[in-house]
XYZ file of C-alpha atoms in Angstrom:
639
model
C 0.000 0.000 0.000
C 2.804 2.452 0.895
C 4.507 1.914 -2.461
C 1.195 2.460 -4.268
C 0.517 5.694 -2.373
C 3.972 6.957 -3.317
C 3.325 6.095 -6.979
C -0.077 7.821 -6.815
C 0.697 10.944 -4.772
C 4.474 11.352 -4.894
C 6.609 13.650 -7.034
C 6.057 12.779 -10.701
C 3.390 10.272 -9.661
C 0.050 9.387 -11.228
C -1.830 12.414 -9.850
C 0.780 14.828 -11.220
C -0.043 13.499 -14.710
C -3.741 14.292 -14.183
C -3.599 17.657 -12.373
C -1.552 20.437 -13.929
C 0.822 22.071 -11.457
C 0.272 19.313 -8.867
C 2.584 19.499 -5.850
C 2.525 16.625 -3.308
C 0.982 17.569 0.028
C 2.502 15.829 3.047
C -0.786 15.900 5.044
C -2.659 14.230 2.171
C 0.004 11.512 1.863
C -0.204 10.937 5.630
C -4.008 10.619 5.490
C -3.742 8.110 2.628
C -1.141 6.047 4.497
C -3.160 5.893 7.726
C -6.401 5.027 5.917
C -4.652 2.327 3.880
C -3.110 0.860 7.030
C -6.449 0.872 8.877
C -8.211 -0.930 6.018
C -5.459 -3.517 5.626
C -5.378 -4.244 9.354
C -9.158 -4.082 9.835
C -8.942 -1.272 12.390
C -11.077 1.807 13.020
C -9.550 5.232 12.375
C -10.403 8.676 13.754
C -9.004 11.282 11.376
C -9.205 15.034 11.865
C -7.862 16.935 8.885
C -8.088 20.713 8.554
C -9.506 22.473 5.519
C -7.187 22.393 2.522
C -5.422 19.124 3.316
C -7.054 17.192 0.446
C -8.802 14.854 2.856
C -11.340 13.282 0.482
C -8.784 12.318 -2.142
C -6.529 11.175 0.702
C -8.968 8.490 1.836
C -10.427 7.626 -1.588
C -7.102 6.592 -3.160
C -6.197 3.899 -0.570
C -9.847 2.804 -0.256
C -10.093 2.248 -4.018
C -6.796 0.354 -4.178
C -7.745 -1.857 -1.230
C -11.229 -2.581 -2.639
C -10.041 -3.421 -6.157
C -7.034 -5.474 -5.089
C -9.013 -7.515 -2.565
C -12.420 -7.582 -4.316
C -13.992 -5.623 -1.461
C -16.772 -3.053 -1.215
C -16.285 0.265 0.600
C -19.194 2.575 1.419
C -18.312 6.287 1.535
C -20.863 8.455 3.343
C -21.105 12.253 3.275
C -23.579 14.572 4.954
C -23.874 17.344 2.366
C -24.828 17.166 -1.304
C -21.924 19.419 -2.456
C -19.321 17.048 -0.994
C -21.117 14.015 -2.412
C -21.194 15.700 -5.829
C -17.515 16.632 -5.578
C -16.548 13.037 -4.738
C -18.596 11.488 -7.555
C -17.936 14.062 -10.288
C -14.359 15.141 -9.539
C -12.485 12.938 -7.066
C -13.532 9.417 -8.082
C -12.943 9.949 -11.834
C -9.381 10.956 -10.908
C -8.997 7.930 -8.657
C -10.327 5.750 -11.471
C -7.628 7.155 -13.781
C -4.953 6.517 -11.162
C -6.093 2.897 -10.821
C -6.017 2.523 -14.621
C -2.348 3.470 -14.514
C -1.987 0.499 -12.157
C -3.904 -1.716 -14.621
C -6.941 -1.872 -12.329
C -10.551 -1.103 -13.231
C -12.331 0.787 -10.452
C -16.139 0.731 -10.426
C -18.100 3.149 -8.274
C -21.767 4.007 -7.829
C -23.736 6.884 -6.298
C -26.777 5.744 -4.268
C -29.575 7.810 -2.723
C -32.912 6.987 -1.132
C -35.691 5.621 -3.365
C -37.538 8.945 -3.298
C -34.739 10.467 -5.419
C -35.422 8.096 -8.347
C -38.230 7.800 -10.880
C -40.395 4.680 -10.884
C -40.724 3.487 -14.494
C -44.031 1.725 -13.800
C -45.649 4.871 -12.379
C -44.142 7.106 -15.065
C -45.290 4.831 -17.885
C -48.873 4.972 -16.604
C -48.824 8.769 -16.429
C -47.190 8.954 -19.851
C -50.014 6.906 -21.406
C -52.549 9.326 -19.909
C -50.539 12.385 -20.987
C -50.752 11.406 -24.663
C -54.439 12.391 -24.600
C -53.741 15.867 -23.240
C -51.872 18.965 -24.271
C -51.510 20.533 -20.809
C -48.200 21.833 -19.459
C -48.034 18.955 -16.987
C -48.593 16.426 -19.785
C -45.749 17.970 -21.771
C -43.515 17.741 -18.715
C -44.436 14.069 -18.204
C -43.573 13.314 -21.827
C -40.271 15.151 -21.442
C -39.413 13.122 -18.316
C -40.455 9.854 -19.990
C -38.182 10.575 -22.954
C -35.233 11.157 -20.617
C -35.909 7.986 -18.647
C -36.639 5.667 -21.579
C -33.977 6.913 -24.004
C -31.160 8.183 -21.775
C -31.805 5.818 -18.838
C -31.783 8.765 -16.408
C -33.628 8.106 -13.166
C -32.047 10.402 -10.554
C -34.116 13.559 -10.082
C -30.958 15.667 -9.827
C -29.696 14.422 -13.216
C -32.611 15.444 -15.442
C -31.213 18.922 -16.065
C -34.526 20.684 -15.423
C -36.782 21.289 -12.413
C -39.670 18.943 -11.651
C -42.311 20.271 -9.254
C -42.744 18.315 -6.011
C -46.423 17.334 -6.584
C -45.579 15.735 -9.949
C -42.386 14.119 -8.691
C -44.236 12.563 -5.736
C -46.523 10.816 -8.260
C -43.614 9.222 -10.135
C -40.949 8.677 -7.460
C -39.825 5.171 -6.550
C -40.527 5.713 -2.830
C -43.295 3.140 -3.312
C -43.909 0.925 -6.332
C -47.297 -0.420 -7.513
C -45.707 -3.383 -9.340
C -46.066 -6.781 -7.648
C -43.358 -8.150 -9.939
C -40.534 -5.752 -10.803
C -40.419 -4.962 -14.557
C -37.223 -5.545 -16.549
C -36.685 -1.792 -16.934
C -37.033 -1.000 -13.192
C -34.512 1.713 -12.331
C -34.153 0.577 -8.722
C -33.380 -3.003 -9.770
C -30.837 -1.657 -12.266
C -29.264 0.400 -9.483
C -29.028 -2.699 -7.276
C -27.125 -4.529 -10.016
C -24.676 -1.640 -10.362
C -24.151 -1.568 -6.584
C -23.340 -5.276 -6.550
C -20.506 -4.658 -9.038
C -19.161 -1.472 -7.414
C -15.945 -1.304 -5.397
C -16.950 2.052 -3.900
C -20.528 3.072 -3.125
C -21.123 6.751 -2.343
C -24.196 7.689 -0.322
C -25.271 10.017 2.483
C -25.406 9.486 6.238
C -29.208 9.345 6.349
C -29.506 6.628 3.699
C -26.746 4.583 5.319
C -28.404 4.632 8.743
C -31.828 3.871 7.265
C -30.234 0.876 5.570
C -28.565 -0.139 8.837
C -31.951 -0.164 10.600
C -33.269 -2.550 7.957
C -30.106 -4.656 8.150
C -30.343 -4.956 11.953
C -33.999 -6.003 11.730
C -33.943 -8.401 8.786
C -30.281 -9.196 8.124
C -30.475 -7.529 4.698
C -30.560 -3.959 3.450
C -30.799 -1.966 0.252
C -27.010 -1.732 0.152
C -25.083 -4.884 -0.782
C -22.794 -6.446 1.865
C -19.873 -4.087 2.500
C -16.389 -4.568 3.943
C -15.565 -1.074 5.238
C -17.270 2.288 5.791
C -15.809 5.801 5.546
C -17.799 8.646 7.095
C -16.721 12.055 5.847
C -18.215 15.087 7.647
C -18.313 12.715 10.623
C -19.122 15.580 13.009
C -22.711 15.274 11.720
C -22.903 11.552 12.426
C -24.398 11.796 15.914
C -27.357 14.031 15.080
C -28.207 12.201 11.854
C -27.934 8.766 13.444
C -30.128 9.599 16.453
C -32.739 11.273 14.209
C -32.899 8.350 11.761
C -33.193 5.764 14.548
C -35.907 7.793 16.301
C -39.245 5.992 16.576
C -42.470 8.030 16.481
C -46.060 6.810 16.596
C -49.335 8.727 16.677
C -52.980 8.366 15.685
C -52.528 9.983 12.283
C -49.730 7.594 11.339
C -51.857 4.541 12.104
C -54.878 6.002 10.314
C -52.780 6.640 7.197
C -51.448 3.083 7.271
C -54.958 1.671 7.643
C -56.184 3.831 4.751
C -53.259 2.556 2.692
C -54.326 -1.023 3.439
C -58.078 -0.583 2.917
C -57.578 1.074 -0.488
C -55.995 -2.092 -1.889
C -58.032 -3.718 -4.667
C -57.693 -7.156 -3.078
C -59.988 -6.034 -0.262
C -62.926 -5.744 -2.702
C -62.588 -9.442 -3.552
C -63.325 -10.490 0.047
C -66.751 -11.426 1.362
C -68.617 -8.575 3.026
C -68.420 -10.407 6.352
C -64.627 -10.568 6.160
C -64.435 -6.889 5.196
C -66.617 -6.071 8.210
C -64.444 -8.191 10.500
C -61.303 -6.311 9.483
C -63.092 -2.947 9.785
C -64.257 -3.778 13.309
C -60.728 -4.741 14.369
C -59.507 -1.434 12.988
C -62.162 0.514 14.857
C -61.427 -1.342 18.080
C -57.722 -0.580 17.767
C -58.305 3.109 16.974
C -60.664 3.500 19.913
C -58.232 1.957 22.403
C -55.298 3.933 20.993
C -57.311 7.155 21.219
C -57.991 6.453 24.899
C -54.307 5.727 25.510
C -53.160 8.953 23.839
C -55.823 11.003 25.629
C -54.456 9.761 28.967
C -50.896 10.672 27.943
C -52.047 14.104 26.725
C -53.782 14.756 30.044
C -50.490 14.275 31.874
C -48.678 16.730 29.592
C -49.947 19.752 31.573
C -50.038 21.976 28.463
C -46.341 21.341 27.746
C -45.099 20.960 24.171
C -43.115 17.891 25.211
C -42.449 15.829 28.300
C -39.869 13.148 29.014
C -41.467 9.809 29.869
C -39.555 7.840 32.488
C -42.096 5.116 33.203
C -43.577 2.217 31.287
C -46.789 2.903 29.336
C -49.189 -0.037 29.181
C -49.740 -0.552 25.461
C -50.248 -4.327 25.628
C -53.978 -4.301 24.828
C -53.582 -1.860 21.930
C -50.673 -3.816 20.420
C -52.538 -7.099 20.862
C -55.548 -5.850 18.877
C -53.365 -4.637 16.016
C -51.484 -7.936 16.127
C -54.824 -9.758 15.708
C -55.663 -7.525 12.731
C -52.340 -8.265 11.023
C -52.571 -12.026 11.614
C -56.171 -12.151 10.356
C -55.291 -10.161 7.229
C -52.332 -12.463 6.516
C -54.510 -15.556 6.905
C -56.773 -14.296 4.103
C -53.802 -14.456 1.674
C -54.735 -11.290 -0.225
C -52.452 -10.150 -3.031
C -50.666 -6.819 -2.958
C -51.106 -6.037 0.765
C -47.855 -7.366 2.218
C -46.140 -3.948 2.146
C -49.072 -2.331 3.981
C -49.092 -5.083 6.625
C -45.315 -4.858 7.043
C -45.586 -1.141 7.765
C -48.419 -1.710 10.257
C -46.363 -4.420 11.957
C -43.328 -2.122 12.167
C -45.389 0.694 13.700
C -46.949 -1.744 16.174
C -43.446 -2.911 17.081
C -42.371 0.725 17.588
C -45.374 1.392 19.858
C -44.519 -1.677 21.941
C -40.850 -0.592 22.170
C -41.782 2.924 23.332
C -44.321 1.598 25.822
C -41.781 -0.780 27.409
C -39.409 2.140 28.177
C -36.778 -0.493 28.894
C -33.504 0.701 27.311
C -31.512 3.043 29.524
C -29.468 4.241 26.542
C -32.618 5.613 24.878
C -34.744 8.680 25.609
C -38.546 8.445 25.676
C -40.892 11.402 25.418
C -44.337 12.607 24.356
C -45.174 15.681 22.269
C -48.382 17.565 21.558
C -49.001 19.496 18.332
C -52.143 21.544 18.004
C -55.173 20.365 19.948
C -54.671 16.892 21.349
C -52.411 15.612 18.560
C -50.186 13.449 20.787
C -47.118 11.563 19.571
C -44.920 9.121 21.454
C -41.195 9.076 20.691
C -38.041 7.143 21.479
C -34.505 7.798 20.239
C -30.993 6.655 21.158
C -29.221 9.111 23.448
C -25.997 8.642 21.489
C -24.891 6.631 18.428
C -23.157 4.067 20.668
C -26.557 2.654 21.571
C -27.168 1.468 17.991
C -23.742 1.424 16.303
C -21.517 -0.463 18.754
C -23.298 -3.690 17.768
C -24.066 -3.915 14.065
C -21.435 -1.590 12.616
C -18.258 -1.104 14.644
C -18.145 -4.781 15.600
C -18.583 -5.864 11.952
C -16.301 -3.821 9.671
C -13.458 -1.269 9.894
C -14.803 2.302 9.979
C -12.981 5.532 9.145
C -14.434 8.665 10.761
C -13.078 11.794 9.065
C -13.820 15.467 9.684
C -12.131 18.800 10.250
C -13.741 19.060 13.707
C -14.217 15.894 15.776
C -11.584 16.402 18.463
C -12.084 18.276 21.724
C -9.161 19.468 23.826
C -6.784 17.650 21.499
C -8.298 14.162 21.831
C -11.024 12.045 20.206
C -12.245 10.556 23.498
C -15.528 12.511 23.651
C -16.557 11.754 20.070
C -15.304 8.134 20.117
C -17.126 7.461 23.392
C -20.435 8.731 22.061
C -20.082 6.744 18.829
C -19.135 3.519 20.589
C -15.605 3.107 19.200
C -13.416 1.546 21.887
C -10.202 0.782 19.994
C -9.039 2.961 17.124
C -6.045 4.501 15.413
C -5.962 8.284 15.322
C -4.671 11.042 13.074
C -4.688 14.824 13.432
C -3.527 16.938 10.506
C -3.644 20.729 10.717
C -4.756 23.028 7.943
C -2.073 24.483 5.640
C -3.744 27.901 5.847
C -1.804 30.753 7.454
C -4.406 31.738 10.049
C -2.009 33.994 11.996
C -1.562 36.275 8.992
C -4.936 35.850 7.282
C -7.531 35.707 10.095
C -8.499 37.843 13.069
C -10.875 36.862 15.882
C -12.743 39.836 17.346
C -14.765 39.608 20.571
C -16.160 43.142 21.086
C -15.738 44.406 24.654
C -19.092 46.231 24.645
C -21.320 43.164 24.191
C -24.087 42.636 26.789
C -24.830 39.206 28.237
C -26.294 36.996 25.484
C -29.468 36.362 27.508
C -30.107 40.019 28.339
C -33.143 41.836 26.822
C -30.762 44.283 25.108
C -28.747 41.641 23.276
C -30.720 41.355 20.023
C -30.855 45.145 19.619
C -27.110 45.181 20.210
C -26.587 42.409 17.620
C -28.558 44.319 14.957
C -26.655 47.553 15.678
C -23.323 45.728 15.619
C -24.120 44.197 12.237
C -24.708 47.696 10.893
C -21.304 48.710 12.215
C -19.611 45.609 10.766
C -21.261 46.278 7.406
C -19.727 49.742 7.341
C -16.288 48.085 7.297
C -16.970 44.941 5.238
C -19.210 46.384 2.502
C -21.077 43.060 2.367
C -19.432 39.648 1.815
C -20.747 38.614 5.231
C -22.206 35.448 6.795
C -23.958 35.715 10.174
C -24.586 32.501 12.134
C -27.371 32.196 14.718
C -28.332 29.454 17.164
C -32.100 30.004 16.892
C -34.499 30.918 14.086
C -36.467 33.219 16.392
C -33.436 35.342 17.294
C -32.311 35.376 13.655
C -35.691 36.622 12.426
C -35.869 39.321 15.098
C -32.432 40.629 14.150
C -33.322 40.418 10.447
C -36.359 42.663 10.975
C -34.227 45.220 12.842
C -31.430 45.060 10.223
C -33.393 44.835 6.982
C -34.211 48.499 6.369
C -30.612 49.481 7.002
C -29.546 47.103 4.190
C -32.266 48.299 1.808
C -31.383 51.964 2.328
C -27.750 51.279 1.421
C -28.323 48.934 -1.509
C -27.276 45.665 0.152
C -28.925 42.288 -0.428
C -29.990 40.656 2.847
C -30.755 36.934 2.546
C -32.319 35.140 5.511
C -32.582 31.370 5.812
C -36.075 29.923 6.177
C -37.315 26.316 6.428
C -37.247 24.696 2.985
C -35.166 27.440 1.363
C -32.723 26.689 -1.450
C -29.499 26.849 0.529
C -27.254 26.395 -2.495
C -28.928 29.331 -4.278
C -28.324 31.558 -1.238
C -24.668 30.506 -1.170
C -24.389 31.182 -4.918
C -25.632 34.748 -4.414
C -23.051 35.242 -1.665
C -20.356 34.012 -4.058
C -21.401 36.209 -6.974
C -22.682 39.444 -5.407
C -20.208 41.145 -3.028
C -22.950 43.371 -1.553
C -24.625 40.360 0.069
C -25.240 39.511 3.730
C -26.543 36.067 4.663
C -28.208 35.291 8.009
C -28.169 31.547 8.641
C -29.023 29.005 11.300
C -28.719 25.202 11.710
C -27.387 23.896 8.360
C -25.427 27.074 7.571
C -22.919 26.240 10.318
C -21.569 23.469 8.080
C -21.039 22.836 4.377
C -20.975 26.490 3.267
C -17.974 26.675 0.942
C -17.241 30.210 -0.314
C -13.579 30.623 -1.248
C -11.560 33.779 -1.867
C -12.784 37.328 -1.207
C -16.484 36.504 -1.696
C -16.721 35.946 2.080
C -14.485 38.115 4.263
C -16.530 38.537 7.449
C -18.069 35.810 9.590
C -20.215 36.846 12.568
C -21.077 34.260 15.235
C -23.861 35.789 17.299
C -23.805 33.311 20.214
C -21.679 30.336 21.170
C -23.615 27.309 19.813
C -24.367 25.453 23.037
C -26.990 22.693 22.673
C -30.510 23.988 23.338
C -31.778 22.428 26.602
C -35.392 22.857 25.433
C -35.070 19.788 23.169
C -36.142 16.355 24.481
C -32.967 14.460 23.573
C -30.731 17.108 25.123
C -32.784 17.229 28.328
C -32.501 13.450 28.527
C -28.716 13.650 27.951
C -28.308 16.155 30.783
C -30.513 14.115 33.128
C -28.511 10.937 32.429
C -25.166 12.635 33.096
C -26.332 14.343 36.280
C -27.887 11.114 37.549
C -24.377 9.653 37.394
C -23.124 12.610 39.513
C -21.140 14.031 36.621
C -20.980 17.609 35.342
C -23.251 17.910 32.277
C -21.593 21.167 31.185
C -18.091 19.697 31.151
C -19.074 16.235 29.883
C -21.639 17.246 27.263
C -22.581 20.892 26.702
C -19.071 22.319 26.238
C -17.639 19.557 23.977
C -20.760 19.632 21.766
C -20.526 23.420 21.542
C -16.848 23.296 20.554
C -17.435 20.824 17.717
C -20.138 23.066 16.242
C -18.187 26.279 16.851
C -15.158 24.915 14.997
C -17.444 24.010 12.105
C -18.885 27.527 12.049
C -15.403 29.065 12.302
C -14.334 26.985 9.298
C -16.841 28.735 6.999
C -14.453 31.695 6.620
C -11.280 29.950 5.469
C -11.888 27.730 2.452
C -8.665 28.298 0.454
C -5.198 29.829 0.806
C -6.613 33.007 -0.781
C -9.175 33.566 2.010
C -8.642 36.422 4.440
C -10.938 38.110 6.931
C -12.416 38.335 10.418
C -14.432 36.066 12.681
C -16.489 38.250 15.023
C -17.990 36.541 18.093
C -20.613 38.733 19.769
C -21.000 36.442 22.798
C -19.600 38.229 25.889
C -18.935 34.858 27.577
C -15.771 34.692 25.437
C -14.384 37.362 27.789
C -16.374 36.944 31.001
C -16.171 33.153 31.475
C -13.052 31.162 32.247
C -13.836 28.748 29.411
C -13.451 31.636 26.930
C -9.675 31.110 26.954
C -10.186 27.377 26.334
C -12.358 28.216 23.340
C -9.654 30.440 21.849
C -6.975 27.776 22.399
C -9.146 25.207 20.606
C -9.506 27.403 17.507
C -6.662 27.986 15.021
C -4.130 30.520 16.296
C -5.168 33.911 14.913
C -4.748 37.600 15.617
C -7.098 38.651 18.421
C -8.821 41.914 19.304
C -11.677 43.186 21.432
C -12.153 46.332 19.299
C -14.300 46.062 16.195
C -12.470 48.888 14.444
C -9.370 46.663 14.279
C -11.144 44.764 11.529
C -9.586 47.192 9.040
C -6.204 45.578 9.776
C -7.306 42.221 8.367
C -9.952 42.824 5.693
C -8.553 42.473 2.153
C -8.255 45.731 0.264
């Protein structure tokens, strides 16, 4: 492996023949060596590599060589679409060329969830109907059908034109009406390609959804794999816990019953049998309604409440079990998927009611009037990954920000990795010359009533120096929207474009405007702390309004704190601070994306100066110039 890496990445090596002006990067070579060693020895690897080290190519080259040489399959998971696109469209074609120079043929395949692909059976039916119409939708259906049938395109992102959600939902492969898969089924074709691939690229969410299926049935949508590489691994915990979360409510069961009772096979049954099934459904719904009403009564008008005791769901689950068994005994065609989903939801209800696993959190929520849901989710990935992933295959966890205080112990402990190799590679960027951290000395306490007014006024002052090219990161949508309202007119009066994130917005379009229009200010929350990649002078000023501590008003976080304090440990030291640092380092990394980047990171949170941990925060960030006077920003902003 070492000799191959030298031939691939060394002076005059394979990559130098593919990339003009290529100069070997020692950090990238080190990453490749450690990943290759981990795969060959079947060991886990924690790898933190700063921006600009060439991390993705560093792990892809040894992974491809190992997979091809040993006839193995490696799954590479990313969190964001831009990184996934970069790997599939730029990095892997280069790796494929490198392997060709070694007389190897690398095969790779991009895989997403079924909802991203067109179902040929559904599309063909709509196409037949569209031939009798001349509407705009009919023309669009014919255009899609041509692409699918002639060019074999199935991925929504690959069509080259927008398809409205309502139409796409009617043709997506999220569910298929075919009892027997047709020869031209896109999903079946994708499965064949995956079976032949050495490297499969997917996202965290799809991987964990597949792992749930694999743990339940022994099989998943992905073929058997021999190693997994998680890039953007800092996102692994949140995605994993969200995907493994179980939620059951009245509406979910009613939808599943409707799905079942709309099946054509039901019409072929005797009226007495139809009535029998309907009565079982009504009995179940009645009992479940009573159960949820009792839970709702205990909520005391709270939006959510942790549940620490067992809920007796035995009678409700038993009735639904009788329904499923009776329906199966009737041997109806085309209802197995509906019954499987009812069985799974019944299983989830039983699991939540038992409240048995100490490594899980259980809670109830209320939306609107009496719309109660019961939930359960793992408190940390270790609860579901230690057995089923880390005990099965070698796993590489790579990110620019997964260490805290110079070690991986916090992150590794939460993921469930006991034994692992480790690697820390710093960024090649010259932070001391190119970046300044400013913590203004006039900031009020972040929880004071005056803080949001102060934040809006400070943004006006920052704008006077930066002239736009600014990203502002918030920890709550409510605070962001309040500041936006106070700041908006100021931007309009001076000809600046203010873009504010909202649920469902096109994030990539917002980022594109920031890249192309220098008089742009972006206010972002949640997803804007990661994955925003704006290189050069298009982004020169990053404002972090508050330190991103976890919000204790969320059920999982409340449960985390309760668990730690029950063990007589300090929840701030053991959970809140390390989680904050991982997210802060991600946010900080939005400013420096290339060697040409230069600018200021302004942190408006006064705790950076007033709390003892403020010095620890600064030590954990790259070493930069520091000031407590905003006017010093002129010393660092590019001319």
